[in-house]
mmCIF file with all atom_site columns, C-alpha atoms in Angstrom:
data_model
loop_
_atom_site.group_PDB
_atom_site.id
_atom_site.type_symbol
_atom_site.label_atom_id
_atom_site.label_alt_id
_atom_site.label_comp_id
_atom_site.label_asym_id
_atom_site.label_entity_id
_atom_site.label_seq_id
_atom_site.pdbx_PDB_ins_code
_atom_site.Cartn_x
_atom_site.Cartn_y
_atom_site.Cartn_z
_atom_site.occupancy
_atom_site.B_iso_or_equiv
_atom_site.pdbx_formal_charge
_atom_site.auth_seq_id
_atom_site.auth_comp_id
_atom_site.auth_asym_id
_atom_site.auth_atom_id
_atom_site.pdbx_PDB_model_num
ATOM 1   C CA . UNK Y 1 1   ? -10.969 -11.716 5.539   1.00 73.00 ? 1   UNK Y CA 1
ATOM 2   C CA . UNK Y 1 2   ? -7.738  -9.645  5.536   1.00 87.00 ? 2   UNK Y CA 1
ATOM 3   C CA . UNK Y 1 3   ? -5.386  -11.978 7.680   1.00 94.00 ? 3   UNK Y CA 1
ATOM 4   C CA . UNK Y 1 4   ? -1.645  -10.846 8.728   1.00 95.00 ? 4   UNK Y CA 1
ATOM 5   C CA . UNK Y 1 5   ? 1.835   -13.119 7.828   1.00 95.00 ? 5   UNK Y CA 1
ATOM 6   C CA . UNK Y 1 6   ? 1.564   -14.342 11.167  1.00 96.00 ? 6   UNK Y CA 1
ATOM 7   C CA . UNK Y 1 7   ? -2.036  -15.767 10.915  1.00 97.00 ? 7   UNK Y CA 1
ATOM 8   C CA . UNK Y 1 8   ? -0.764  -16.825 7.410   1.00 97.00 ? 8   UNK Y CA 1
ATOM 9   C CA . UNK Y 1 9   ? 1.695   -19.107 9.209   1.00 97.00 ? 9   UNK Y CA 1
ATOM 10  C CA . UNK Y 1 10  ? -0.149  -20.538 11.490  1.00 97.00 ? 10  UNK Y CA 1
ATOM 11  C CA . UNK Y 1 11  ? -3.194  -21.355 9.779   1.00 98.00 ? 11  UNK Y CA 1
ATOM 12  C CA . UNK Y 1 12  ? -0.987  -23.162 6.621   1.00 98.00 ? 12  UNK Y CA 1
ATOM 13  C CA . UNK Y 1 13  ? 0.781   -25.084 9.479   1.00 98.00 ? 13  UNK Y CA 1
ATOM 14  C CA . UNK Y 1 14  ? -2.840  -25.788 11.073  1.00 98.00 ? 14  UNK Y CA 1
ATOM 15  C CA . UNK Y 1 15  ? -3.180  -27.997 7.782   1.00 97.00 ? 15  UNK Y CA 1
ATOM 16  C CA . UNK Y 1 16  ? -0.799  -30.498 8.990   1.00 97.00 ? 16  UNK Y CA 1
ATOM 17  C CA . UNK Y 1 17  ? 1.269   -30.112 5.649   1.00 97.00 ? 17  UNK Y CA 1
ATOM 18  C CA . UNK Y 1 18  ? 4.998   -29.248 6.546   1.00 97.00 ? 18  UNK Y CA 1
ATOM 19  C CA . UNK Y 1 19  ? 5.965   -25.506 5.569   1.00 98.00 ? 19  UNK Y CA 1
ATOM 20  C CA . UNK Y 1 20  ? 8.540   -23.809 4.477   1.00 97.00 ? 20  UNK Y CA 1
ATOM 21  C CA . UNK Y 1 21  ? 10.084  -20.351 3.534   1.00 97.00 ? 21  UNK Y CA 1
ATOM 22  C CA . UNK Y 1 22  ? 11.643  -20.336 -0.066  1.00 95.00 ? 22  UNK Y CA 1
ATOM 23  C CA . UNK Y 1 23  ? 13.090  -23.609 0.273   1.00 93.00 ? 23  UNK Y CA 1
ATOM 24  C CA . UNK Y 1 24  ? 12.399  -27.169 1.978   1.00 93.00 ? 24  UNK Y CA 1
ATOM 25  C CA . UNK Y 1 25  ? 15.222  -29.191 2.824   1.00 93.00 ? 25  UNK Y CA 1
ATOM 26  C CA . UNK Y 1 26  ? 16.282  -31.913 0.469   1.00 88.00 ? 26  UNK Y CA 1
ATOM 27  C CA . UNK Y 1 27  ? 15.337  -34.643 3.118   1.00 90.00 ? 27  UNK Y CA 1
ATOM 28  C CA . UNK Y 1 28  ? 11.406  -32.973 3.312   1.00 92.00 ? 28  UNK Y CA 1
ATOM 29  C CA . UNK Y 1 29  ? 9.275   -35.628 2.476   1.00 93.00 ? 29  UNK Y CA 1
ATOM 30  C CA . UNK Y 1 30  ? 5.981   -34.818 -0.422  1.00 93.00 ? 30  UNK Y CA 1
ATOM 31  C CA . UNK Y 1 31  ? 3.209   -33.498 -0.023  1.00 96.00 ? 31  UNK Y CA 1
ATOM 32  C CA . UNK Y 1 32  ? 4.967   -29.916 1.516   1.00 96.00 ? 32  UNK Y CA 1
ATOM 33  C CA . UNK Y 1 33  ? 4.098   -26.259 1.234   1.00 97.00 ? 33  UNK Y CA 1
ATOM 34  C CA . UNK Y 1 34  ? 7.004   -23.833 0.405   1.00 97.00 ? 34  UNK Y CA 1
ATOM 35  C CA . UNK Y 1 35  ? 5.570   -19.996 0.225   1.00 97.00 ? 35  UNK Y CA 1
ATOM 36  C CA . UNK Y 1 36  ? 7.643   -16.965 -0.569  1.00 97.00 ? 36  UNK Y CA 1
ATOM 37  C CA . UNK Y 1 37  ? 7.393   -12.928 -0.965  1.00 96.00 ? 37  UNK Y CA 1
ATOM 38  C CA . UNK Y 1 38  ? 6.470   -11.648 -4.055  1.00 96.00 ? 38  UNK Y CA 1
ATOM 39  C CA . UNK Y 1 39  ? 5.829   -7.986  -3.676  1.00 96.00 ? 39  UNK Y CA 1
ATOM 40  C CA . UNK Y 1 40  ? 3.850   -5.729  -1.683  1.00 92.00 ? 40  UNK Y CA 1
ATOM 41  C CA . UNK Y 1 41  ? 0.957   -2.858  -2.139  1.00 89.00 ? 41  UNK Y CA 1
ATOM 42  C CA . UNK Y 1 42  ? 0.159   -0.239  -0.103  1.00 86.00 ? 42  UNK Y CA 1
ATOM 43  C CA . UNK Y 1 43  ? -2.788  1.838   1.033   1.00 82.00 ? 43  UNK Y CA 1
ATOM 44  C CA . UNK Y 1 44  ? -2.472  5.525   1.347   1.00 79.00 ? 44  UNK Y CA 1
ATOM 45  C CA . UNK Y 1 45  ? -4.226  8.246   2.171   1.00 83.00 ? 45  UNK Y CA 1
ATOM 46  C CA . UNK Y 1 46  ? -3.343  12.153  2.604   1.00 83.00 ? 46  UNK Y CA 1
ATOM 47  C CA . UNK Y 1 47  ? -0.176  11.026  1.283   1.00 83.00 ? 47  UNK Y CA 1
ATOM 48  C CA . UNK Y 1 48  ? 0.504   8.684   4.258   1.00 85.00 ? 48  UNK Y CA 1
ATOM 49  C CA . UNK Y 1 49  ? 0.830   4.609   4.164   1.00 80.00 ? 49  UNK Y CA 1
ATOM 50  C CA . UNK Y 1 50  ? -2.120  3.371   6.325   1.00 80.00 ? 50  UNK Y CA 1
ATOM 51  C CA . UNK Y 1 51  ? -1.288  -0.547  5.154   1.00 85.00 ? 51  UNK Y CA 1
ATOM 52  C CA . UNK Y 1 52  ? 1.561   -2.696  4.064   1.00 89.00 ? 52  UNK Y CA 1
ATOM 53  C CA . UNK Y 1 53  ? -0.153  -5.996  1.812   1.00 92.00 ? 53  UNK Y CA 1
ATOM 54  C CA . UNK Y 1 54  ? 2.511   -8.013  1.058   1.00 95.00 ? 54  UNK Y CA 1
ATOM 55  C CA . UNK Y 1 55  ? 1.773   -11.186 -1.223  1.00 96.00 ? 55  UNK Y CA 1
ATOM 56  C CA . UNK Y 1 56  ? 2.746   -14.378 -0.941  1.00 97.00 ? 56  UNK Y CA 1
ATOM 57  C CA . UNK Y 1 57  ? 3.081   -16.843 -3.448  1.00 98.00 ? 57  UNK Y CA 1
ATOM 58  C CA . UNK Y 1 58  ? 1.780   -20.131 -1.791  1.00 98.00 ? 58  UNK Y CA 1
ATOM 59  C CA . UNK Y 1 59  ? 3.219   -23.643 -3.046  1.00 97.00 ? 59  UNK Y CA 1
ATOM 60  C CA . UNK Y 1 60  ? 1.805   -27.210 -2.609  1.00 96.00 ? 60  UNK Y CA 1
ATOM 61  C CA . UNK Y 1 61  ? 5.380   -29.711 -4.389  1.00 95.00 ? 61  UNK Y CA 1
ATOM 62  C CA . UNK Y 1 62  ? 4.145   -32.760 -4.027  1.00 95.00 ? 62  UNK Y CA 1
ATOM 63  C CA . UNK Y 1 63  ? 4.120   -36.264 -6.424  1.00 92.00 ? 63  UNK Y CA 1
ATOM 64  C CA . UNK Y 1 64  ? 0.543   -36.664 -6.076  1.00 90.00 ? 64  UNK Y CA 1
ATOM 65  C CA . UNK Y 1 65  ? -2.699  -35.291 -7.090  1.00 92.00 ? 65  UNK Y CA 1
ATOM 66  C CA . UNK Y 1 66  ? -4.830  -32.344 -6.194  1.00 92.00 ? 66  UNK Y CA 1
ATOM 67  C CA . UNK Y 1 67  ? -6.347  -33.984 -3.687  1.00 95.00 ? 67  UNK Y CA 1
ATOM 68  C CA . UNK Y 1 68  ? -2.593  -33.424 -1.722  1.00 96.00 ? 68  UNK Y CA 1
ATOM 69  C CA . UNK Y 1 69  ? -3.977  -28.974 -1.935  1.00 96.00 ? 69  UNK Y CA 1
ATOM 70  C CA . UNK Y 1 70  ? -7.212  -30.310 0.093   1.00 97.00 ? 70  UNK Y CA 1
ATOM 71  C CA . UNK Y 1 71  ? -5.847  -29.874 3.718   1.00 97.00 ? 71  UNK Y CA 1
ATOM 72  C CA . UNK Y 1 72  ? -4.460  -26.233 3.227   1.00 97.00 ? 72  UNK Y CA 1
ATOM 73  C CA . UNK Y 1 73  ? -7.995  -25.225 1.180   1.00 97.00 ? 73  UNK Y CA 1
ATOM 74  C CA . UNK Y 1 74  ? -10.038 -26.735 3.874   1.00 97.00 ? 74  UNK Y CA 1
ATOM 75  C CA . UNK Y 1 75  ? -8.064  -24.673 6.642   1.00 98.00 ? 75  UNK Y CA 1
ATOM 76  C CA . UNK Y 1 76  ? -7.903  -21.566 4.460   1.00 97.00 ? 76  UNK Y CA 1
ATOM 77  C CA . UNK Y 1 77  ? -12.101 -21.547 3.710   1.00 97.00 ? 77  UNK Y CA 1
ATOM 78  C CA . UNK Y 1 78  ? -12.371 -22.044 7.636   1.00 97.00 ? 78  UNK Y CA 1
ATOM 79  C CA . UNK Y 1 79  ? -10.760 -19.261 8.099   1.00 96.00 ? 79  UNK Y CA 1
ATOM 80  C CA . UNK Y 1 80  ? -11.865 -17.207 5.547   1.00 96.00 ? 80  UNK Y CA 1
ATOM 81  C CA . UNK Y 1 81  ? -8.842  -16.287 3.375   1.00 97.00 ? 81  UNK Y CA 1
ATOM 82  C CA . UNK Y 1 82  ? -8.785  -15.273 0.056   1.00 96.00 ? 82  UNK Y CA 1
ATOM 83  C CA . UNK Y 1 83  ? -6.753  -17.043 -2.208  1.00 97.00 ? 83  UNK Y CA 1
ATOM 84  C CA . UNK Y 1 84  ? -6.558  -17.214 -5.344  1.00 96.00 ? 84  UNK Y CA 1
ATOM 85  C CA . UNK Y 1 85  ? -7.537  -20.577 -7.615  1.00 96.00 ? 85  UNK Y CA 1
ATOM 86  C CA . UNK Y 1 86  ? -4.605  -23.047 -7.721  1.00 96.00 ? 86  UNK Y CA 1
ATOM 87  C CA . UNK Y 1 87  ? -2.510  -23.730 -10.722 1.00 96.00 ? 87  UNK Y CA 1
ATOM 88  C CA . UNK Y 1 88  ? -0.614  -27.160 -11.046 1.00 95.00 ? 88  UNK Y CA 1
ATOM 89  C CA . UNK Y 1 89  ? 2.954   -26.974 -12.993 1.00 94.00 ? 89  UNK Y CA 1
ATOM 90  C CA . UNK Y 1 90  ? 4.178   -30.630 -13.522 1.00 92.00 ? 90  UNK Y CA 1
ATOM 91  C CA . UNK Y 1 91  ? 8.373   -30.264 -13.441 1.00 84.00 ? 91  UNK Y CA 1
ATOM 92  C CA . UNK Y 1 92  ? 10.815  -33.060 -13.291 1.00 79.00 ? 92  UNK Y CA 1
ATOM 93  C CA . UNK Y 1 93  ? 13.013  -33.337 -10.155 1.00 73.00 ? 93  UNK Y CA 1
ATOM 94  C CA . UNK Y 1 94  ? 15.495  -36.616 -9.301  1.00 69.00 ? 94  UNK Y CA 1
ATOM 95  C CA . UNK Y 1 95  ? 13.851  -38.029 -12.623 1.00 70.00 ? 95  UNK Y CA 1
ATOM 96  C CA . UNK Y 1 96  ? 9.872   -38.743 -10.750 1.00 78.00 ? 96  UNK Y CA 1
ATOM 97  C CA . UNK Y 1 97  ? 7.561   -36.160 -11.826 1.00 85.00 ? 97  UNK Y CA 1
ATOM 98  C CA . UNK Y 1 98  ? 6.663   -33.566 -9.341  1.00 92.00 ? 98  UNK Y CA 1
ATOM 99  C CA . UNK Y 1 99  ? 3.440   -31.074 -9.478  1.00 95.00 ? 99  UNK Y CA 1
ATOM 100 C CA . UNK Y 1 100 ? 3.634   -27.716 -7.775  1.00 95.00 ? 100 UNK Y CA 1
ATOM 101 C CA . UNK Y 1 101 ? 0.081   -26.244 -7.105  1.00 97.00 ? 101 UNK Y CA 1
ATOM 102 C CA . UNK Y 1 102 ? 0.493   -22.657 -6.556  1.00 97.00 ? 102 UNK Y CA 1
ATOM 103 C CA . UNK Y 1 103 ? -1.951  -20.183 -5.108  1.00 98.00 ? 103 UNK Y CA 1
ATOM 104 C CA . UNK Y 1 104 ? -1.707  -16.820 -3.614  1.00 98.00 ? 104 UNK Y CA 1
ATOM 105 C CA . UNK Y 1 105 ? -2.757  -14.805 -0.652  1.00 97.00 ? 105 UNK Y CA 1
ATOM 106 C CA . UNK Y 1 106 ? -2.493  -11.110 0.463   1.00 96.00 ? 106 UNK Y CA 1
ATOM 107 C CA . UNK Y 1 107 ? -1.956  -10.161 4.041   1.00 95.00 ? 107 UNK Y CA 1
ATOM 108 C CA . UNK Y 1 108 ? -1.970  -6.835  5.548   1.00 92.00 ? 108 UNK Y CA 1
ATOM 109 C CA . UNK Y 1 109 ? 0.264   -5.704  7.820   1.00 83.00 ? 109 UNK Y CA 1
#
């Protein structure tokens, strides 16, 4: 289902997971979802721009497992988004070991 930024929001919020744009603040507390622009497509005809599809790069940080992705997966296969499947990149941060599990959605605008 072809979902705008808007519905984007509000369905990775309807997880119960804390998001953020580009950044969380250094007091967030794990599991959180940061999510940030990446670049955007277009659809044209006759010359003309009928759609704007941004992409968004999609970010579970947390110090857990993948069971911590569950709650945004569940709310995104209710909803019927596409997403793509989520890679984990371990990363050190404060010395603990932290996982980011990325995914990524297009919206149209």
């Amino acid at each position: 289902m072809q979902i705008s930024f808007q519905q984007l929001r509000t369905i990775m919020k309807a997880s119960g997971i804390p998001v953020y744009r580009d950044d969380a603040p250094t007091e967030a507390t794990y599991p959180y979802i940061v999510y940030e622009f990446v670049n955007e497509t277009h659809r044209k005809a006759s010359d003309r721009v009928l759609k704007s599809m941004p992409l968004y790069q999609i970010a579970i940080i947390t110090d857990g497992t993948e069971s911590d992705y569950e709650p945004l997966k569940r709310v995104f296969n209710d909803n019927s988004v596409e997403y793509s499947m989520f890679t984990g990149i371990p990363y050190d941060e404060n010395d603990d070991t932290i996982t980011q599990f990325i995914t990524n959605v297009r919206c149209v605008n």
